[in-house]
PDB file of C-alpha atoms in Angstrom:
ATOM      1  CA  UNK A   1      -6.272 -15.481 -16.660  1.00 52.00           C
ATOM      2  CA  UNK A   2      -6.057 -15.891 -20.304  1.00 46.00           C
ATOM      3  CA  UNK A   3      -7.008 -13.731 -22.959  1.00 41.00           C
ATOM      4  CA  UNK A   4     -10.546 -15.117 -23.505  1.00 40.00           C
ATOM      5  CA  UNK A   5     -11.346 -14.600 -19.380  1.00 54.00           C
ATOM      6  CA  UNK A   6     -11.128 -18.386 -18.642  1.00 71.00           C
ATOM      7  CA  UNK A   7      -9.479 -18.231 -15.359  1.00 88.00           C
ATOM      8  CA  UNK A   8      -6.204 -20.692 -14.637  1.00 93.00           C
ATOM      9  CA  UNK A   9      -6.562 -22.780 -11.420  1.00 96.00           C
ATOM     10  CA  UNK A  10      -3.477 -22.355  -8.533  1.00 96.00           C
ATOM     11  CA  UNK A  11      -2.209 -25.942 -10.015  1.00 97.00           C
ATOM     12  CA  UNK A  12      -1.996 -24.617 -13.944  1.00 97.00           C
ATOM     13  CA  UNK A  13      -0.172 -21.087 -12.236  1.00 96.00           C
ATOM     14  CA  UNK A  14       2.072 -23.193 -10.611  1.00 96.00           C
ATOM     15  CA  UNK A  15       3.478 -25.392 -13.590  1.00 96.00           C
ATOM     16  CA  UNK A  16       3.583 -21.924 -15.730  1.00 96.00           C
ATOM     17  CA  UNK A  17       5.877 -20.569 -12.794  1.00 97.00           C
ATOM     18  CA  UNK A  18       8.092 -23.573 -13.067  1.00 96.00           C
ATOM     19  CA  UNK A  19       8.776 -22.408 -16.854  1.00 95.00           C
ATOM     20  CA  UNK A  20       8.648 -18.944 -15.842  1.00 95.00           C
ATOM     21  CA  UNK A  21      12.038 -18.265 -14.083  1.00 93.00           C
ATOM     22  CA  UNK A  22      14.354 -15.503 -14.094  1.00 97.00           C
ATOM     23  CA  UNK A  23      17.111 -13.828 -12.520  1.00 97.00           C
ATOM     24  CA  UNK A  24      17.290 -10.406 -10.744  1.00 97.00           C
ATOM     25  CA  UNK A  25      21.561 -10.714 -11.394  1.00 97.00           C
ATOM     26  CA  UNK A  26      21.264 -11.166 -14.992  1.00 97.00           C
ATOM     27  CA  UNK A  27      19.686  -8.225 -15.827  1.00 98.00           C
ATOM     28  CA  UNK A  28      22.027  -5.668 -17.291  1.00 98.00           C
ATOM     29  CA  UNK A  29      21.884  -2.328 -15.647  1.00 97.00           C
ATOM     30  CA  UNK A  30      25.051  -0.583 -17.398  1.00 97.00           C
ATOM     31  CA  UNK A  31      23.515   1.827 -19.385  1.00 97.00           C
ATOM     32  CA  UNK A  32      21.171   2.436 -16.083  1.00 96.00           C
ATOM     33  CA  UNK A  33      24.195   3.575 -14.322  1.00 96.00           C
ATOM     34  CA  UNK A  34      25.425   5.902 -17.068  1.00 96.00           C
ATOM     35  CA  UNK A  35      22.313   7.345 -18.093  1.00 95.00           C
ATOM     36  CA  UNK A  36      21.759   8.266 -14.036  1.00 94.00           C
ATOM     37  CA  UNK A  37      25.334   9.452 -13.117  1.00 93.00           C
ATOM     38  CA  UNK A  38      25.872  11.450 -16.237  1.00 93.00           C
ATOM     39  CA  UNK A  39      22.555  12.379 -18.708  1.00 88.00           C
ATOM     40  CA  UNK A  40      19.418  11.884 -16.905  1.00 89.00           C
ATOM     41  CA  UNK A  41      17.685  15.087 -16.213  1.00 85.00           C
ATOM     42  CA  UNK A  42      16.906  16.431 -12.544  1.00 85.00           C
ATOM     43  CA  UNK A  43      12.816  15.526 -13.578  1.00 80.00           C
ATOM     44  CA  UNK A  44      13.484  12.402 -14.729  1.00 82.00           C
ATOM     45  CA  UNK A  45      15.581  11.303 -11.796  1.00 85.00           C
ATOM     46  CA  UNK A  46      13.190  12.609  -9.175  1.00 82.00           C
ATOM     47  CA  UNK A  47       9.887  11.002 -11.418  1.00 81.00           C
ATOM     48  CA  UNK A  48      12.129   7.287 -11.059  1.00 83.00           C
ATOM     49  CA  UNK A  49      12.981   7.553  -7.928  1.00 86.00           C
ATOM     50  CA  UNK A  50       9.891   8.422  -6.600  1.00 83.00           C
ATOM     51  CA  UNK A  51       8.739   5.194  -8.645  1.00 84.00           C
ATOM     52  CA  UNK A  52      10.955   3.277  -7.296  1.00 86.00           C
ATOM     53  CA  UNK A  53      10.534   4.164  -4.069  1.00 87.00           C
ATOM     54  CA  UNK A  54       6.759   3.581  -3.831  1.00 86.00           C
ATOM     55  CA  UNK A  55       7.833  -0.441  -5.952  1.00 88.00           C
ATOM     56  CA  UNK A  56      10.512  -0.938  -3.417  1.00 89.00           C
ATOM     57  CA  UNK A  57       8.411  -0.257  -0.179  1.00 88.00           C
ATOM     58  CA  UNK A  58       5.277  -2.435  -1.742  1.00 88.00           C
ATOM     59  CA  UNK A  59       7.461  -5.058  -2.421  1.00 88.00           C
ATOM     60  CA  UNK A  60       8.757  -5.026   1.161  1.00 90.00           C
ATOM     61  CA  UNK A  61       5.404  -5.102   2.895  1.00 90.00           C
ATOM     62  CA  UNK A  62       3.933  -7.784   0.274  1.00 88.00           C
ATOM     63  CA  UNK A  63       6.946 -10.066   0.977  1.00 88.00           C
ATOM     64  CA  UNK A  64       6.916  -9.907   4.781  1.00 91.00           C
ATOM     65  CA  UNK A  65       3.048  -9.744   5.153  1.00 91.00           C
ATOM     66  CA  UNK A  66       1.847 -13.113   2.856  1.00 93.00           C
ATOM     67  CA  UNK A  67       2.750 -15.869   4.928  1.00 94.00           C
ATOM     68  CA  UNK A  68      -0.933 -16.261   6.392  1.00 95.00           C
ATOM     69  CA  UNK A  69      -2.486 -16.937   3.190  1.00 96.00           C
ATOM     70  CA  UNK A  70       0.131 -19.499   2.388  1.00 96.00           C
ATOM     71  CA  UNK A  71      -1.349 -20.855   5.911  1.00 96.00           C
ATOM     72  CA  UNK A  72      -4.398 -20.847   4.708  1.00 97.00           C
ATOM     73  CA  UNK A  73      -4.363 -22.678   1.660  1.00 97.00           C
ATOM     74  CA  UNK A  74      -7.424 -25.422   1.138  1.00 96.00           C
ATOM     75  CA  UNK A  75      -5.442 -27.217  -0.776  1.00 97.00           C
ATOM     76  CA  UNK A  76      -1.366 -28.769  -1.858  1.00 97.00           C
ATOM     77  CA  UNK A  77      -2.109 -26.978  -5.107  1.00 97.00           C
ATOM     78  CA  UNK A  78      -3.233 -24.029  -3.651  1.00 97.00           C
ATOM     79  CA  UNK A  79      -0.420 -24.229  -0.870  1.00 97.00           C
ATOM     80  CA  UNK A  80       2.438 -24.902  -3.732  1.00 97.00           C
ATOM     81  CA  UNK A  81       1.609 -22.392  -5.930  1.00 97.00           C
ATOM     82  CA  UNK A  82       1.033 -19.434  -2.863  1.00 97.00           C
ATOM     83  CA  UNK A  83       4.673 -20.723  -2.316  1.00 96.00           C
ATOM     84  CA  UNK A  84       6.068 -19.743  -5.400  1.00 97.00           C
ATOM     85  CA  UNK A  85       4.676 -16.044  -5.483  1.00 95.00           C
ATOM     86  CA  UNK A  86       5.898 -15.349  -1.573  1.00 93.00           C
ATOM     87  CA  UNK A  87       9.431 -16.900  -4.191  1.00 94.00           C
ATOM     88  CA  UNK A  88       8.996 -14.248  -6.256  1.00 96.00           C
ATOM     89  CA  UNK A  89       7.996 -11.300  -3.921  1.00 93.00           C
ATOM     90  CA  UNK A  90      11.414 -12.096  -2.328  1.00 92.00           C
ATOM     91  CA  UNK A  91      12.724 -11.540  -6.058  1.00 95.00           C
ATOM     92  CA  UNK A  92      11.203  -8.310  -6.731  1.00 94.00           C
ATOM     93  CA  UNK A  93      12.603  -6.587  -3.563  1.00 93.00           C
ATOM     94  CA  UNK A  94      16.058  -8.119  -4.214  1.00 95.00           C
ATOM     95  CA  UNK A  95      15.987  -6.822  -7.922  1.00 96.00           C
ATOM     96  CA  UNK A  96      14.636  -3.355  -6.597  1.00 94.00           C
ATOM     97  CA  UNK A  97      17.305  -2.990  -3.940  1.00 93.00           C
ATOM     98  CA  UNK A  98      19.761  -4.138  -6.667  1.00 96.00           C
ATOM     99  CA  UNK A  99      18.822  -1.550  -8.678  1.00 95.00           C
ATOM    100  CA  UNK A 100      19.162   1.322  -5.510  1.00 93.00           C
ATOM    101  CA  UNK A 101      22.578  -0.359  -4.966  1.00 95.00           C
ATOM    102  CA  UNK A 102      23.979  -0.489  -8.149  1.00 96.00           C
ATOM    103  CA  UNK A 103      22.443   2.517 -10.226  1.00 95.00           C
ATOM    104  CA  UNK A 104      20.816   5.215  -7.425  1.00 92.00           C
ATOM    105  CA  UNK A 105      22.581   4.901  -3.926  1.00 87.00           C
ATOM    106  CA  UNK A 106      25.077   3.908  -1.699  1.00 89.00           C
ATOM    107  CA  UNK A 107      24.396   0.123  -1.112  1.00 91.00           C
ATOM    108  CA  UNK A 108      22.909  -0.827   1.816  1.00 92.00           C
ATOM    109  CA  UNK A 109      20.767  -3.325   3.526  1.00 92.00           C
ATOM    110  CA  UNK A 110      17.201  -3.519   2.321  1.00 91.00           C
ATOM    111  CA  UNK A 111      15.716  -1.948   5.740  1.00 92.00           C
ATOM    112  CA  UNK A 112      17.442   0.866   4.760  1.00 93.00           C
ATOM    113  CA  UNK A 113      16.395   1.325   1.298  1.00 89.00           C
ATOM    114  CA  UNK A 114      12.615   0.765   2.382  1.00 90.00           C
ATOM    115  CA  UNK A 115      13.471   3.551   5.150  1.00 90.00           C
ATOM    116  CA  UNK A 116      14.734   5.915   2.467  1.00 89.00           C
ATOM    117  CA  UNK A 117      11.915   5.357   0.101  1.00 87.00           C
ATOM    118  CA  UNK A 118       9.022   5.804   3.016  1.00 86.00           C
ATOM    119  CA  UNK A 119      10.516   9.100   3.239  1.00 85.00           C
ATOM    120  CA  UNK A 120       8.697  10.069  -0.710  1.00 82.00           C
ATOM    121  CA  UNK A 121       5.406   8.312  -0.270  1.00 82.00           C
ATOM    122  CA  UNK A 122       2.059  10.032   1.188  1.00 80.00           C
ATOM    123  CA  UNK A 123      -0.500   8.554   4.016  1.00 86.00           C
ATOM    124  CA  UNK A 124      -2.858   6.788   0.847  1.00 86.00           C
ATOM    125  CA  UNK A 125       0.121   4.802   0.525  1.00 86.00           C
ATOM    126  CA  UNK A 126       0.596   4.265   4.310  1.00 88.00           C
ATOM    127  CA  UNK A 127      -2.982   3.019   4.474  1.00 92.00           C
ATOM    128  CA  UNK A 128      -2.819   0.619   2.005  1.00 92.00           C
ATOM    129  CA  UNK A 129       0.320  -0.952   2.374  1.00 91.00           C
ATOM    130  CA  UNK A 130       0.850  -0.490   6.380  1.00 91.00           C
ATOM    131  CA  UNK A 131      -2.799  -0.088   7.620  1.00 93.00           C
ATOM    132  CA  UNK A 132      -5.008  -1.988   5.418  1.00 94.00           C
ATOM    133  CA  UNK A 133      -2.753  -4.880   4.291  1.00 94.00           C
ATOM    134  CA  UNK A 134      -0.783  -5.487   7.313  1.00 94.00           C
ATOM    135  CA  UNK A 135      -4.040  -5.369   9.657  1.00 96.00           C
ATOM    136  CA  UNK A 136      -5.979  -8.137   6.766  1.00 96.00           C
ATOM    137  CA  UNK A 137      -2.637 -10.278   6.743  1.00 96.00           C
ATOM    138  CA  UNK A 138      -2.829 -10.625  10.880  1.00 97.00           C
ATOM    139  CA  UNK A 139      -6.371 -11.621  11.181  1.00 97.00           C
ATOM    140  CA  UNK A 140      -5.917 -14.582   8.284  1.00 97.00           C
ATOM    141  CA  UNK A 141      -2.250 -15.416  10.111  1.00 96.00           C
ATOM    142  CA  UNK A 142      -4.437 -15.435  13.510  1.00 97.00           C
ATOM    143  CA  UNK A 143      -6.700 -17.402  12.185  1.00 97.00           C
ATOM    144  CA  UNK A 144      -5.830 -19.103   8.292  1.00 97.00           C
ATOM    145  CA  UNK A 145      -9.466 -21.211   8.173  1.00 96.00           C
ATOM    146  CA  UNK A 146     -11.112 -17.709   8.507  1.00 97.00           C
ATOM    147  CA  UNK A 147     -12.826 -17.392   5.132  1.00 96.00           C
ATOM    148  CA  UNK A 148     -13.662 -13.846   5.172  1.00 97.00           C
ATOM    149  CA  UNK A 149     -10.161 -12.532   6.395  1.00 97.00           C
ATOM    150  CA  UNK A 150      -8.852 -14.269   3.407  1.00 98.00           C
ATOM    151  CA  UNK A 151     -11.666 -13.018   1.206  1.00 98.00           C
ATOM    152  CA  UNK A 152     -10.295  -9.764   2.805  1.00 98.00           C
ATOM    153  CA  UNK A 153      -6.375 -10.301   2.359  1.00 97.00           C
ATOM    154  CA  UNK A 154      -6.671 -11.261  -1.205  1.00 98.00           C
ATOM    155  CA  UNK A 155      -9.011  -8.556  -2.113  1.00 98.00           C
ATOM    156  CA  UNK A 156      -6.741  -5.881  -0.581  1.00 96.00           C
ATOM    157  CA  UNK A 157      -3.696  -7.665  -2.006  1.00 95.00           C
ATOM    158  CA  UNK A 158      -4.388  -9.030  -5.341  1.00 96.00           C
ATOM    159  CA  UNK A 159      -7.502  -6.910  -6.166  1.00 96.00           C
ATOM    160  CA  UNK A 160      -5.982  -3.564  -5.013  1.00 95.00           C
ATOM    161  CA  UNK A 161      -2.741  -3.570  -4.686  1.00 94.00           C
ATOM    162  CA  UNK A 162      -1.421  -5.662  -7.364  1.00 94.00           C
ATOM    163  CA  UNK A 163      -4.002  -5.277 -10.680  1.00 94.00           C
ATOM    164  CA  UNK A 164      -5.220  -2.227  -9.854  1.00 94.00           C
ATOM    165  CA  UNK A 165      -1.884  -0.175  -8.556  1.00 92.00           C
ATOM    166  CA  UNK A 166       0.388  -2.617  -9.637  1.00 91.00           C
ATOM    167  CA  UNK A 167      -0.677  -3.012 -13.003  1.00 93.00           C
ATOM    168  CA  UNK A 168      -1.452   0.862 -13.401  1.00 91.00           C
ATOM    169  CA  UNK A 169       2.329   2.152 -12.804  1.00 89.00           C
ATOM    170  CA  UNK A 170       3.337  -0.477 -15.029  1.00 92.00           C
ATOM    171  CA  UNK A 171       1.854   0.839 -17.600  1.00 92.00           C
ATOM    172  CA  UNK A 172       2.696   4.786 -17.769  1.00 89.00           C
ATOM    173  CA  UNK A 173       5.990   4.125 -15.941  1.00 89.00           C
ATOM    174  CA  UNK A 174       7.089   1.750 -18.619  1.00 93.00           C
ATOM    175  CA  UNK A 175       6.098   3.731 -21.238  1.00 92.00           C
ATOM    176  CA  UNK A 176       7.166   6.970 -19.996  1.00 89.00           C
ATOM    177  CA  UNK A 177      10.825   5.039 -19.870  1.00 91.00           C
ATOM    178  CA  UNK A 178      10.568   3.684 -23.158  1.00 93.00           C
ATOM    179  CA  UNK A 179       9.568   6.345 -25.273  1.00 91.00           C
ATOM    180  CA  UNK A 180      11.970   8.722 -24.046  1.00 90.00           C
ATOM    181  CA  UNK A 181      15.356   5.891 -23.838  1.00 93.00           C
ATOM    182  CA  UNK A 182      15.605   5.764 -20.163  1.00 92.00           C
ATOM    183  CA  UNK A 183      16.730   3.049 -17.770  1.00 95.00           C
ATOM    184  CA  UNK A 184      16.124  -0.073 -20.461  1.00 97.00           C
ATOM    185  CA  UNK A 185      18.203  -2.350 -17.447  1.00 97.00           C
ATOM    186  CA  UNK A 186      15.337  -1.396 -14.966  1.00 96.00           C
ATOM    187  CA  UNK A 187      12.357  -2.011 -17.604  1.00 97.00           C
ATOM    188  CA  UNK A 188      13.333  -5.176 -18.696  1.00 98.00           C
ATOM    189  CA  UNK A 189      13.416  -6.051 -14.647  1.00 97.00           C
ATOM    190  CA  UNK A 190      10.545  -4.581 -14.364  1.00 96.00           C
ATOM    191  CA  UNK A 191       8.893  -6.541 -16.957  1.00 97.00           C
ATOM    192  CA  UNK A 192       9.815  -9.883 -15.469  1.00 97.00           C
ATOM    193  CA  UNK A 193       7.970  -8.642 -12.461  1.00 97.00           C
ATOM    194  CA  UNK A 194       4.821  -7.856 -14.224  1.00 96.00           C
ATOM    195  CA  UNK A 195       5.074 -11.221 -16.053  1.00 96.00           C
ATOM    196  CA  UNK A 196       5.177 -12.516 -12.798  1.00 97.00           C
ATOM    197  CA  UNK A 197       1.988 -10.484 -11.326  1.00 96.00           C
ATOM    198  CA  UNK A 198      -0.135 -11.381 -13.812  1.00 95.00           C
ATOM    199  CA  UNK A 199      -0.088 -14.495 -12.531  1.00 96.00           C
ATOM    200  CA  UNK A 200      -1.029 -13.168  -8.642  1.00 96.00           C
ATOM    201  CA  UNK A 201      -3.037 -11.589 -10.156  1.00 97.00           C
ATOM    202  CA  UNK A 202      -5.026 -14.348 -12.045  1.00 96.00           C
ATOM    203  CA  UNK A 203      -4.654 -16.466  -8.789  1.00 97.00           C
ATOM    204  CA  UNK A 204      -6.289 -13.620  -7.058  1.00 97.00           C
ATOM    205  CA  UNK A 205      -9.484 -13.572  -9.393  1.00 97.00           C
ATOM    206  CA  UNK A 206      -9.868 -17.138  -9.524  1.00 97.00           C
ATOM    207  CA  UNK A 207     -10.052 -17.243  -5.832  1.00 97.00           C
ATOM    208  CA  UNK A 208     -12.469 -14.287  -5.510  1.00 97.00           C
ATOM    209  CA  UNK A 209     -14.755 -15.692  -8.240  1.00 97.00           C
ATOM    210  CA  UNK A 210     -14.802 -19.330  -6.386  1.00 96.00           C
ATOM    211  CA  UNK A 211     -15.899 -17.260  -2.345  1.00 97.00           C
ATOM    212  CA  UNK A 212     -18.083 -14.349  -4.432  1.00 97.00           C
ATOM    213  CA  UNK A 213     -20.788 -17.446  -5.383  1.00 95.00           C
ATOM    214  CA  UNK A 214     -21.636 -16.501  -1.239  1.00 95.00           C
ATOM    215  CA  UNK A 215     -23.053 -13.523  -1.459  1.00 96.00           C
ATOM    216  CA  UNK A 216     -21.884 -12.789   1.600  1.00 96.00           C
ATOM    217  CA  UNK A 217     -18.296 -12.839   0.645  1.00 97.00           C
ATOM    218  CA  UNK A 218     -19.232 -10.835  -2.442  1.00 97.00           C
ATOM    219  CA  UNK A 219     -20.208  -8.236   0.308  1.00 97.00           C
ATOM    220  CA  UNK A 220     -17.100  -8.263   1.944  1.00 97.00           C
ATOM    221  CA  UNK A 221     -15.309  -8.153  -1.504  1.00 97.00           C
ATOM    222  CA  UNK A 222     -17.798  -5.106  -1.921  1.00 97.00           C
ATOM    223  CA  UNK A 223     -16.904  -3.525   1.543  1.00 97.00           C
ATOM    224  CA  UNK A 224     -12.977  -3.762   1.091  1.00 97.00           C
ATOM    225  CA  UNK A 225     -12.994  -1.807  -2.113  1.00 96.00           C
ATOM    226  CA  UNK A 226     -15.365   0.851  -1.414  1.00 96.00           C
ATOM    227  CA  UNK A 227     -12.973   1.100   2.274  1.00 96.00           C
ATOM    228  CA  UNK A 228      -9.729   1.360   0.155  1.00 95.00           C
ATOM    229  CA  UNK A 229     -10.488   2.912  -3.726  1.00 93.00           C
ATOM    230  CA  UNK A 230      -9.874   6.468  -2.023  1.00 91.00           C
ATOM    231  CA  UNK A 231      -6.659   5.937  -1.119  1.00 91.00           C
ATOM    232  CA  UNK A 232      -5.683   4.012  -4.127  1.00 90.00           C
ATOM    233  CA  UNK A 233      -7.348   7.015  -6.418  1.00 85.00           C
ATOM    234  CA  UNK A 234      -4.481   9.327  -4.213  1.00 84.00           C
ATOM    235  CA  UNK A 235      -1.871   6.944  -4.324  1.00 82.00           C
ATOM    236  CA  UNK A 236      -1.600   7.084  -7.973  1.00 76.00           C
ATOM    237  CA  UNK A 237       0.318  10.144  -7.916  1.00 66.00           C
ATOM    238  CA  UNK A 238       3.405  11.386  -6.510  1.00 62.00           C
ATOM    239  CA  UNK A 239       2.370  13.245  -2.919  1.00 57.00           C
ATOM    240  CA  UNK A 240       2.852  16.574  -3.836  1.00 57.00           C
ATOM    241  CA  UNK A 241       0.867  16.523  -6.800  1.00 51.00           C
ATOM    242  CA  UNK A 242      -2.566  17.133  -5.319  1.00 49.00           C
ATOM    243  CA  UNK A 243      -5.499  17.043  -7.664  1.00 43.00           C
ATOM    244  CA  UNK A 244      -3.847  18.365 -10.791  1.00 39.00           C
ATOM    245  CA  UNK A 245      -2.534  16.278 -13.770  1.00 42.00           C
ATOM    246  CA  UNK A 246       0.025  14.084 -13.542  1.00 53.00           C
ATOM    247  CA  UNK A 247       2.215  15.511 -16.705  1.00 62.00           C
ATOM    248  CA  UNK A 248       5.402  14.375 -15.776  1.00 65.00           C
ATOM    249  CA  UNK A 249       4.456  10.650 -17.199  1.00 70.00           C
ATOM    250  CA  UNK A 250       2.923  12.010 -20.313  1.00 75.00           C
ATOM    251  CA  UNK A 251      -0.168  11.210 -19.272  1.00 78.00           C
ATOM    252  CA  UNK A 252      -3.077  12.950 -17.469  1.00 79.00           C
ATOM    253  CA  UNK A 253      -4.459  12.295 -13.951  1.00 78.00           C
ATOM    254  CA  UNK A 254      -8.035  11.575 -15.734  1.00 83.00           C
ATOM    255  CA  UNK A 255      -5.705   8.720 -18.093  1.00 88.00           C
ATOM    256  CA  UNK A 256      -3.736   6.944 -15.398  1.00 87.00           C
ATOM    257  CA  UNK A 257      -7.672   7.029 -13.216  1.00 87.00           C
ATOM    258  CA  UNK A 258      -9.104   5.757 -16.231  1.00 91.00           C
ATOM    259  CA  UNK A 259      -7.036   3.085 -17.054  1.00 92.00           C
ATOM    260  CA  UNK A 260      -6.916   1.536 -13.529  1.00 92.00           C
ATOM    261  CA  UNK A 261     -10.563   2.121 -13.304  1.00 92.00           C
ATOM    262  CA  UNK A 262     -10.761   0.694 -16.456  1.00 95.00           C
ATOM    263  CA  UNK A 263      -8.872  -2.795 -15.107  1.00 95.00           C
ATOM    264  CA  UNK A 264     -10.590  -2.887 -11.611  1.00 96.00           C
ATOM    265  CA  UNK A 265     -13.989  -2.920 -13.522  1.00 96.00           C
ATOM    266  CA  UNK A 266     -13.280  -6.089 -16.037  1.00 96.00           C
ATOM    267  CA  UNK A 267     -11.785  -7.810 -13.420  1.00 96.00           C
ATOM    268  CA  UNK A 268     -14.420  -7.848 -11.096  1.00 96.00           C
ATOM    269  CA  UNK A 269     -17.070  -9.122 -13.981  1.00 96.00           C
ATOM    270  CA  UNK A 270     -15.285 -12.071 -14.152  1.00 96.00           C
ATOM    271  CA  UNK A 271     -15.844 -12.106 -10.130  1.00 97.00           C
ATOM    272  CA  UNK A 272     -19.353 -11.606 -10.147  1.00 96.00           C
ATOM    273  CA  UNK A 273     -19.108  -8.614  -8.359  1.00 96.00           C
ATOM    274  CA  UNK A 274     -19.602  -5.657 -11.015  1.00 93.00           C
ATOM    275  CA  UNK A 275     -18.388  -2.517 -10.125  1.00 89.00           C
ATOM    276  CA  UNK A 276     -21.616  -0.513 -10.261  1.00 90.00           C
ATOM    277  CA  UNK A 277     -22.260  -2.701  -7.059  1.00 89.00           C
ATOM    278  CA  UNK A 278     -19.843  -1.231  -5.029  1.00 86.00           C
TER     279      UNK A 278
END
């Protein structure tokens, strides 16, 4: 999506990817590894890891649970380009688990980092991620010409998960880490893979604009979110937060609410499906 709204079709997204690379080894994470094994402060390192742990187990579950919408492409554009973001899932978890390897843990296999980091997320996360997503991702798999399972799938995934969570800890985690010196290896990894969503993301809201035109997609779209944007509003937070501020980012609960809020809203004008809807 471009700054003006016009909306990028999967065959523009594509030839921008093919520009677009980057590698997950190339990314310098010495000053990472200092900063963690010798200055970073007990609250800092618990506020990152609990970040990372809630990137590395979405990356995880939106690698391994994507291959039914690549199955249910209507088109080679559509199927080429679906390609190249299942490409770059597979890139975010590999630069995440780099990052555990090299900087926070003992390296290990992947399985075991995502087992690790389940261990600091809540049950909003749980029902997005292994409830919600995984249950969309086998009906379109079970059936890829199913129109409203992938109406379903890509609201959950690129509606929910990756503009409006996605996008959201982008924002205060990345600044957080800027404005106080921390971790510059991990942000500038973690700014290829926002480069990246953004254009999921746009894929995402070209596809739900093109089904919302039946209205009774734009029901379904309507149905998923007003199903989900509970858990997301909980899953926002670290678990043990509860209802109070979210201070350690610098930011306030009502801030990080409003921004996503905020996102979810213009995005789904350019759908068709405004948010007082819901």
């Amino acid at each position: 999506m471009t700054a003006t709204g016009n909306l990028h079709d999967p065959q523009t997204l594509y030839r921008h990817w093919e520009h677009e690379q980057w590698n997950p080894w190339s990314i310098d994470l010495t000053a990472d590894r200092d900063q963690w094994e010798q200055s970073l402060a007990d609250q800092d390192k618990a506020l990152v890891y609990w970040a990372l742990s809630s990137l590395m187990v979405a990356e995880e579950r939106i690698t391994t649970q994507f291959a039914g919408l690549v199955m249910a492409a209507q088109s080679e554009e559509e199927a080429t380009f679906l390609a190249t973001q299942q490409v770059d899932e597979a890139r975010h978890m590999q630069f995440y688990a780099r990052f555990q390897d090299e900087v926070i843990a003992t390296p290990a296999l992947i399985a075991e980092h995502v087992a690790r980091s389940r261990q600091q997320l809540g049950q909003p996360f749980a029902v997005i991620f292994d409830q919600a997503l995984v249950s969309a991702h086998e009906r379109l798999a079970a059936n890829p010409a199913d129109r409203g399972a992938k109406v379903d799938f890509v609201t959950t995934y690129h509606l929910v998960i990756e503009s409006t969570l996605g996008l959201t800890a982008f924002e205060f985690i990345t600044r957080y880490l800027r404005d106080n010196g921390l971790l510059p290896g991990f942000v500038d990894g973690y700014g290829h893979i926002h480069h990246d969503e953004q254009r999921h993301i746009g894929y995402g809201v070209w596809f739900l604009r093109e089904a919302a035109s039946d209205e009774a997609s734009a029901d379904r779209i309507r149905a998923k979110l007003r199903e989900l944007l509970p858990s997301v509003a909980q899953a926002l937070a670290p678990p043990d937060s509860g209802d109070t501020d979210w201070e350690a980012l610098g930011a306030t609960g009502d801030e990080i609410g409003g921004f996503a809020l905020q996102g979810l809203s213009r995005r789904l004008g350019v759908i068709g499906v405004p948010l007082e809807s819901l």
